[in-house]
Coordinates of C-alpha atoms in Angstrom, one line a residue:
M398 CA 49.5 53.7 97.6
S399 CA 46.6 51.1 97.4
L400 CA 46.7 47.8 99.5
L401 CA 44.9 45.9 96.8
F402 CA 46.5 47.2 93.9
Y403 CA 50.0 47.7 94.7
K404 CA 52.4 46.3 92.3
R405 CA 56.1 46.0 92.4
P406 CA 58.1 48.3 89.8
D407 CA 58.6 46.4 86.6
Y408 CA 61.6 45.2 85.5
V409 CA 63.6 47.4 83.1
A410 CA 65.7 45.6 80.6
K411 CA 69.1 46.7 79.5
L412 CA 68.9 48.1 76.1
P413 CA 71.5 46.7 73.6
G414 CA 74.6 48.7 72.7
P415 CA 76.4 51.5 74.4
M416 CA 74.6 54.0 76.6
N417 CA 73.4 57.2 75.1
L418 CA 70.9 59.9 75.9
T419 CA 68.4 58.4 73.7
Q420 CA 68.5 55.1 75.6
C421 CA 68.3 57.0 78.9
Q422 CA 65.2 58.7 77.8
I423 CA 63.6 55.5 77.2
Y424 CA 64.4 54.3 80.6
V425 CA 62.7 57.4 81.9
E426 CA 59.7 57.0 79.8
R427 CA 59.4 53.3 81.0
T428 CA 59.7 54.1 84.7
Q429 CA 57.5 57.3 84.8
K430 CA 54.2 55.3 84.5
H431 CA 55.2 53.1 87.4
R432 CA 56.5 55.9 89.8
K433 CA 53.9 55.0 92.2
A434 CA 55.3 51.4 92.9
I435 CA 58.5 53.2 94.6
P436 CA 57.7 55.2 97.7
P437 CA 59.4 58.4 98.4
E438 CA 61.5 56.8 101.3
L439 CA 63.0 54.6 98.9
S440 CA 63.8 57.3 96.2
F441 CA 67.0 57.4 94.3
E442 CA 67.9 60.4 96.1
N443 CA 67.4 58.7 99.6
I444 CA 69.2 55.8 98.3
I445 CA 72.2 57.6 97.2
Q446 CA 72.3 59.7 100.3
N447 CA 72.3 56.6 102.3
K448 CA 69.1 57.5 104.2
A449 CA 67.3 54.3 103.7
L450 CA 68.1 51.3 105.9
P451 CA 69.2 47.7 104.7
P452 CA 68.2 46.0 102.4
C453 CA 67.9 49.5 100.6
A454 CA 70.9 51.2 101.9
L455 CA 73.6 52.6 99.7
Q456 CA 76.0 49.6 100.2
D457 CA 73.2 47.3 99.3
F458 CA 72.7 49.1 96.2
M459 CA 76.4 48.7 95.3
D460 CA 76.3 45.0 96.0
Y461 CA 73.4 44.7 93.7
L462 CA 75.1 46.3 90.9
I463 CA 78.2 44.3 91.5
Y464 CA 76.5 40.8 91.9
V465 CA 73.6 40.9 90.2
S466 CA 73.2 43.7 87.4
H467 CA 77.1 43.7 86.7
D468 CA 77.1 47.4 86.0
A469 CA 78.5 48.9 89.5
E470 CA 80.9 51.4 87.7
N471 CA 77.8 53.6 86.7
L472 CA 77.4 54.1 90.5
Q473 CA 81.0 54.3 91.3
F474 CA 81.6 56.9 89.0
W475 CA 78.5 58.7 89.9
I476 CA 79.6 59.0 93.6
W477 CA 83.0 60.0 92.6
L478 CA 81.7 63.0 90.4
Q479 CA 79.4 64.2 93.1
S480 CA 82.4 64.5 95.5
Y481 CA 84.7 66.1 93.0
T482 CA 82.0 68.7 91.9
K483 CA 82.0 69.7 95.6
R484 CA 85.7 69.8 96.1
F485 CA 86.1 71.5 93.0
Y486 CA 83.7 74.3 93.8
A487 CA 85.5 74.6 97.3
A488 CA 88.7 75.3 95.9
S489 CA 90.0 78.9 95.8
P490 CA 88.9 81.2 92.9
S491 CA 92.5 81.4 91.4
E492 CA 92.8 77.5 91.1
Q493 CA 88.9 77.4 89.3
A494 CA 90.2 80.0 87.0
L495 CA 92.7 77.6 85.6
S496 CA 89.9 75.4 84.7
P497 CA 87.1 77.4 82.8
P498 CA 83.7 75.7 82.4
W499 CA 83.1 73.4 79.2
S500 CA 80.1 74.7 77.2
A501 CA 78.2 72.4 74.6
V502 CA 79.7 74.5 71.9
D503 CA 83.2 73.6 72.7
S504 CA 82.4 69.9 72.8
L505 CA 82.1 69.7 69.1
Q506 CA 85.1 67.8 67.6
P507 CA 87.7 69.8 65.9
T508 CA 88.2 68.9 62.0
G509 CA 90.9 69.0 59.7
N510 CA 94.4 70.5 61.0
E511 CA 92.6 71.3 64.1
A512 CA 92.7 67.9 65.6
N513 CA 96.1 68.2 66.8
Q514 CA 95.6 71.7 68.2
P515 CA 94.4 72.5 71.6
P516 CA 90.7 73.7 71.5
R517 CA 89.6 77.2 72.2
T518 CA 89.2 78.4 75.5
A519 CA 85.6 78.4 76.6
D520 CA 83.8 82.0 76.1
K521 CA 83.1 82.6 79.8
S522 CA 80.5 85.3 78.7
R523 CA 78.3 82.4 77.3
V524 CA 78.4 80.7 81.0
G525 CA 75.7 81.6 83.6
V526 CA 76.5 83.2 86.8
S527 CA 75.9 80.2 88.7
E528 CA 79.0 78.3 87.0
Y529 CA 81.1 80.7 88.9
E530 CA 79.9 80.4 92.2
V531 CA 82.5 79.5 94.7
N532 CA 83.2 79.4 98.2
F533 CA 85.1 82.6 98.9
D534 CA 85.7 81.7 102.6
Q535 CA 88.0 79.1 101.7
P536 CA 91.8 79.9 102.0
E537 CA 93.8 80.1 98.8
R538 CA 96.1 77.0 98.3
P539 CA 99.3 76.5 96.5
L540 CA 99.1 75.3 93.1
S541 CA 102.1 72.8 94.0
P542 CA 103.3 71.1 97.2
V543 CA 105.7 73.0 99.5
V544 CA 109.0 71.2 99.6
S545 CA 111.3 71.9 102.7
P546 CA 114.9 72.1 102.2
Q547 CA 115.9 68.8 103.9
F548 CA 113.1 67.1 101.5
D549 CA 114.8 64.9 98.6
K550 CA 113.3 66.4 95.7
Q551 CA 114.7 63.9 93.1
S552 CA 113.2 61.3 95.2
F553 CA 109.8 63.0 95.2
I554 CA 109.6 63.6 91.6
S555 CA 110.6 60.1 90.7
G556 CA 108.1 58.4 93.0
M557 CA 105.4 60.6 91.8
A558 CA 106.3 59.6 88.6
N559 CA 106.1 56.1 89.2
T560 CA 102.9 56.4 90.6
T561 CA 101.0 58.2 87.9
R562 CA 102.9 57.0 84.8
S563 CA 100.5 54.2 84.1
A564 CA 97.4 56.5 84.4
V565 CA 99.2 59.0 82.0
D566 CA 99.7 56.4 79.6
S567 CA 96.1 55.2 79.6
V568 CA 95.0 58.8 79.0
E569 CA 97.5 59.0 76.1
D570 CA 96.4 55.8 74.7
A571 CA 92.5 57.0 74.8
N572 CA 93.1 60.3 73.4
A573 CA 95.1 58.6 70.5
Q574 CA 92.5 56.3 69.7
V575 CA 90.0 59.1 69.4
G576 CA 92.5 61.3 67.4
L577 CA 93.3 63.7 70.1
K578 CA 97.2 64.0 69.9
W579 CA 98.1 67.3 72.0
Q580 CA 98.9 67.2 75.6
S581 CA 96.5 68.3 78.5
F582 CA 96.9 71.2 80.6
T583 CA 99.0 69.8 83.4
I584 CA 98.8 73.1 85.6
Q585 CA 95.1 72.8 86.0
P586 CA 93.8 71.6 89.6
H587 CA 93.0 67.9 90.1
R588 CA 94.8 67.0 86.8
S589 CA 96.3 63.8 88.2
E590 CA 93.0 62.9 89.7
I591 CA 91.3 63.3 86.4
N592 CA 93.9 61.1 84.8
R593 CA 93.1 58.2 86.9
V594 CA 89.4 58.9 86.3
I595 CA 90.0 58.6 82.6
S596 CA 92.3 55.2 83.1
H597 CA 89.6 53.8 85.2
Y598 CA 86.5 54.6 83.6
L599 CA 87.0 56.2 80.1
A600 CA 89.7 54.5 78.6
P601 CA 88.8 51.6 76.1
N602 CA 89.5 48.3 78.2
S603 CA 90.0 50.1 81.3
P604 CA 89.1 48.5 84.7
R605 CA 85.6 50.0 85.3
E606 CA 85.0 50.9 81.7
L607 CA 81.9 52.9 81.3
N608 CA 79.6 51.6 78.5
L609 CA 79.9 54.6 76.2
S610 CA 79.7 55.0 72.6
H611 CA 82.6 56.3 70.6
K612 CA 81.2 59.5 69.9
T613 CA 80.3 60.2 73.7
R614 CA 83.9 58.9 74.7
S615 CA 85.5 61.2 72.2
A616 CA 83.6 64.3 73.2
V617 CA 84.4 63.6 76.8
L618 CA 88.1 63.1 76.4
H619 CA 88.1 66.3 74.3
A620 CA 86.6 68.1 77.0
L621 CA 89.0 66.8 79.7
Q622 CA 91.9 67.7 77.5
H623 CA 91.0 71.6 77.7
T624 CA 89.7 71.5 81.5
T625 CA 89.1 69.8 84.6
H626 CA 85.8 71.7 85.3
P627 CA 83.0 69.3 86.2
S628 CA 81.0 70.6 83.3
A629 CA 83.5 68.6 81.2
F630 CA 81.8 65.4 82.6
S631 CA 78.2 67.0 81.7
L632 CA 77.6 64.6 78.9
V633 CA 78.6 61.2 80.4
R634 CA 77.1 62.3 83.9
D635 CA 73.7 62.6 82.1
I636 CA 73.9 59.4 80.6
V637 CA 75.2 57.8 83.9
E638 CA 72.4 59.6 86.0
G639 CA 69.6 58.5 83.5
T640 CA 70.7 54.8 83.3
L641 CA 70.9 55.0 87.5
R642 CA 67.7 56.4 87.7
G643 CA 65.4 54.7 84.8
Q644 CA 66.9 51.2 84.7
S645 CA 69.4 50.4 88.0
H646 CA 67.2 52.1 90.7
P647 CA 63.7 50.7 89.8
N648 CA 65.4 47.1 89.3
F649 CA 67.2 47.5 92.6
I650 CA 63.8 48.2 94.4
R651 CA 62.1 45.4 92.8
W652 CA 64.9 43.2 93.9
S653 CA 65.1 44.2 97.4
I654 CA 61.5 43.6 98.1
C655 CA 62.1 40.0 97.6
N656 CA 62.9 38.2 101.0
G657 CA 64.5 34.8 99.8
N658 CA 67.2 33.7 97.6
K659 CA 66.8 32.1 94.3
P660 CA 66.9 28.3 95.7
R661 CA 64.7 29.5 98.7
V662 CA 62.0 31.1 96.2
L663 CA 61.9 28.1 93.7
F664 CA 61.7 25.8 96.7
V665 CA 58.4 27.4 98.2
R666 CA 57.2 28.0 94.5
N667 CA 57.0 24.1 94.0
A668 CA 55.8 23.8 97.4
G669 CA 52.7 25.8 96.5
I670 CA 52.5 23.8 93.2
V671 CA 52.7 20.4 95.5
H672 CA 49.8 21.8 97.7
V673 CA 47.4 22.6 94.9
A674 CA 48.2 19.4 93.1
G675 CA 47.4 17.6 96.5
G676 CA 44.0 19.4 96.9
V677 CA 43.3 18.1 93.2
F678 CA 44.2 14.9 94.0
L679 CA 42.0 14.6 97.0
A680 CA 39.2 16.3 95.6
L681 CA 39.2 13.8 92.7
I682 CA 39.3 10.9 95.0
L683 CA 36.3 12.0 97.0
I684 CA 34.5 13.1 94.0
L685 CA 34.9 9.5 92.4
S686 CA 33.8 8.0 95.7
S687 CA 30.5 7.5 97.5
A688 CA 31.3 9.8 100.4
N689 CA 29.6 12.6 101.0
R690 CA 30.2 15.6 99.1
W691 CA 31.0 17.9 102.2
W692 CA 34.1 15.8 102.7
R693 CA 35.5 17.6 99.6
L694 CA 35.8 20.8 101.8
F695 CA 39.1 19.3 103.2
S696 CA 41.0 20.0 99.8
T697 CA 40.0 23.7 100.5
P698 CA 43.1 24.5 102.9
L699 CA 45.5 22.9 100.4
F700 CA 44.2 25.0 97.7
L701 CA 44.2 28.2 99.7
V702 CA 47.9 27.6 101.3
G703 CA 49.2 26.4 97.8
F704 CA 47.9 29.4 95.8
A705 CA 48.8 31.9 98.4
I706 CA 52.5 30.8 98.9
G707 CA 52.8 30.1 95.1
I708 CA 51.5 33.6 94.1
A709 CA 53.8 35.2 97.0
A710 CA 56.7 33.2 95.7
Y711 CA 56.1 34.2 92.1
K712 CA 56.8 38.0 93.4
G713 CA 60.0 36.7 95.1
L714 CA 58.5 36.4 98.8
C715 CA 58.5 33.3 101.2
V716 CA 55.5 33.6 103.5
I717 CA 57.3 31.7 106.2
I718 CA 60.2 33.7 106.2
H719 CA 57.9 36.8 106.2
T720 CA 56.2 36.0 109.4
G721 CA 59.1 37.6 111.2
H722 CA 59.8 40.2 108.7
C723 CA 63.2 38.5 107.6
R724 CA 65.2 37.8 104.6
N725 CA 67.7 35.4 103.3
L726 CA 71.2 36.4 103.8
R727 CA 72.7 37.0 100.2
P728 CA 75.2 34.5 99.1
W729 CA 77.9 37.1 99.6
E730 CA 76.8 38.0 103.0
Q731 CA 76.5 34.5 104.4
F732 CA 80.7 34.1 105.0
G733 CA 81.3 37.2 107.1
D734 CA 82.7 35.1 110.1
G735 CA 81.1 37.3 112.5
A736 CA 81.3 40.8 110.8
S737 CA 78.3 42.9 111.5
L738 CA 75.9 43.6 108.6
N739 CA 74.7 46.7 110.2
S740 CA 77.9 48.5 110.0
N741 CA 79.3 46.4 107.0
S742 CA 82.7 46.3 108.7
Y743 CA 85.1 43.6 108.0
D744 CA 88.5 43.0 109.8
I745 CA 91.0 41.5 107.6
N746 CA 93.3 40.1 110.7
N747 CA 90.2 38.9 113.0
N748 CA 87.8 37.3 110.2
M749 CA 90.1 35.4 108.0
N750 CA 92.2 32.3 108.6
D751 CA 95.7 32.0 107.1
D752 CA 94.6 30.1 104.0
D753 CA 91.8 33.0 103.2
Q754 CA 94.6 35.7 103.7
A755 CA 96.9 33.7 101.5
A756 CA 94.3 33.7 98.6
L757 CA 94.0 37.4 98.4
S758 CA 96.1 39.3 96.2
T759 CA 98.5 41.9 97.4
D760 CA 96.5 44.6 96.0
D761 CA 93.6 43.3 97.6
V762 CA 95.2 43.2 101.2
Y763 CA 96.8 46.5 100.7
A764 CA 93.3 48.0 99.7
M765 CA 91.6 46.3 102.8
S766 CA 94.1 47.3 105.2
E767 CA 93.9 50.8 103.8
R768 CA 90.2 50.9 104.5
G769 CA 90.2 50.6 108.0
D770 CA 87.1 51.4 109.9
S771 CA 85.6 53.2 107.0
G772 CA 82.5 50.9 107.1
K773 CA 82.8 49.8 103.6
R774 CA 82.5 46.2 102.8
G775 CA 85.3 45.0 100.4
M776 CA 86.5 47.5 97.9
S777 CA 83.0 48.3 96.0
M778 CA 82.8 51.8 97.4
E779 CA 86.5 52.8 96.5
T780 CA 86.6 55.1 93.5
F781 CA 90.0 53.4 92.0
G782 CA 90.7 49.9 91.9
T783 CA 90.5 46.7 90.2
S784 CA 87.6 45.6 88.3
N785 CA 84.2 44.7 89.5
G786 CA 84.5 41.0 88.9
Y787 CA 84.0 38.8 92.0
D788 CA 85.0 35.4 90.8
H789 CA 88.1 35.9 92.9
E790 CA 86.5 36.6 96.2
L791 CA 86.4 34.0 98.9
W792 CA 82.6 33.3 99.2
V793 CA 82.1 32.2 95.8
E794 CA 84.0 28.9 96.3
R795 CA 82.7 28.6 99.6
Y796 CA 78.8 29.0 98.4
K797 CA 79.7 26.5 95.7
R798 CA 80.4 23.9 98.4
K799 CA 77.2 24.3 100.0
S800 CA 74.6 21.7 99.6
L801 CA 71.1 22.3 98.2
L802 CA 69.4 21.9 101.3
Q803 CA 71.9 24.4 102.9
K804 CA 71.1 27.1 100.2
I805 CA 67.4 26.6 100.6
F806 CA 67.4 27.1 104.4
A807 CA 70.1 29.8 104.5
K808 CA 70.5 32.2 107.6
N809 CA 67.9 34.9 108.0
I810 CA 68.4 38.4 109.0
W811 CA 65.8 41.0 110.1
I812 CA 64.7 43.8 107.6
Q813 CA 65.5 46.9 109.1
D814 CA 63.9 49.3 106.7
E815 CA 60.0 50.0 107.6
T816 CA 59.0 50.8 104.0
V817 CA 60.2 47.8 102.7
R818 CA 58.3 45.5 105.5
V819 CA 55.1 47.5 104.7
L820 CA 55.5 46.7 100.8
Q821 CA 56.0 43.2 101.7
D822 CA 52.9 43.1 103.9
R823 CA 50.9 44.4 101.0
I824 CA 52.2 41.7 98.7
V825 CA 51.5 38.8 100.9
V826 CA 47.8 40.1 101.8
Q827 CA 47.3 40.5 98.2
S828 CA 48.5 36.9 97.7
Y829 CA 46.0 35.7 100.4
L830 CA 43.2 37.6 99.0
L831 CA 43.9 36.4 95.3
S832 CA 44.2 33.1 96.7
L833 CA 40.9 33.3 98.6
A834 CA 39.4 34.6 95.4
I835 CA 40.5 31.6 93.3
T836 CA 39.7 28.9 96.1
V837 CA 36.1 30.1 96.9
P838 CA 34.8 29.4 93.2
L839 CA 36.7 26.5 92.9
T840 CA 35.3 25.0 95.9
V841 CA 31.9 25.7 94.9
V842 CA 32.6 23.9 91.7
L843 CA 34.0 20.9 93.3
L844 CA 31.1 20.7 95.6
A845 CA 28.6 21.0 92.8
L846 CA 30.1 18.0 90.9
P847 CA 27.8 14.8 91.4
K848 CA 29.2 11.7 93.2
G849 CA 31.1 9.1 91.1
G850 CA 30.2 6.0 93.3
F851 CA 33.0 3.9 91.8
Y852 CA 33.9 2.7 95.4

């Protein structure tokens, strides 16, 4: 990776309309020519596997999608699907046999009177051997919970019905909207979990609805009515993965390289303009005077510093913060009340006062207390929950009450990931070299101008 010619990943704008495979292919084509801008240490695989350090850890990626890109549901669904696939293939062969793989042929929508009938069972002869690879060392698990004689069966059934009714209703509504009227196979493994996924990610107007076309949504729901096999998600999996790899990941790396918040970067950019303007003003005064032309060299440091910090700020870097390899705390990180940014831990009892706890909804308090010491900040890493909006979060109002000066000079934290520090070093060096390339010819021109002699 060249020092003089390194360039951050280009910003990949979102394409209009719902996600589809064609758009994902466009994302991939746009990012292919800029692959050298993302080092292997910051690859998509390393980010997803949480091998990178802040500010490029998995939680940072999730924060970016929630607070900046506003499409965190893609990553939340992707993380769940990876976990679900592992758990499905770790099940016993008898359980897997209840949910046969779903092939592309079966994903075609039924026509005529077939719309109200269950689809045909997938032909296992068309599926490769890899589809049936299972872990035979796992003990066979019962298909239903074992109930002791003292257990209140009626209470158990009513309790389960109350907790799953909303998800089932959402699934039925979603299926009805795409013309699927028959019931899913409830005996299949993980059916209740699949219903929750549909009600959270696939149903229209769901809390974390994926941006899918009607055709894609119908095909996936049609497949999930037939089977809970991970292959039923193949279409939406390809779309979500293509969007994460081709659009979200490059933009996240581009954003993570920046070490300043927007107020700080704008302040430094304007400071660079002021330095350049000051250099021009000083040079004009000396040119119009009868002073020795070598006095004009006093404008050179102003040009050099002004162009350097201005170019770096244009790329999202503050050279002052960079001297310590630090970055500004993000607005949502500035009100942790002592929470560790390294562990991303948050204690609801110790780190919030009574007013803050009162501002939380019952669901928020329950979810945060259930999370315990899992190391997840907020509820963004949870598969199921409320929408990804953050207007209700405590830091929003607190940050609004901050003065402009407080926003500009926010607290800093050291950048832990060495690769990010190296990339920032290259950008700053490039900024100074480019500033030098501009300043030297400009100084030569100013020295060559004749005296004005007006005073």
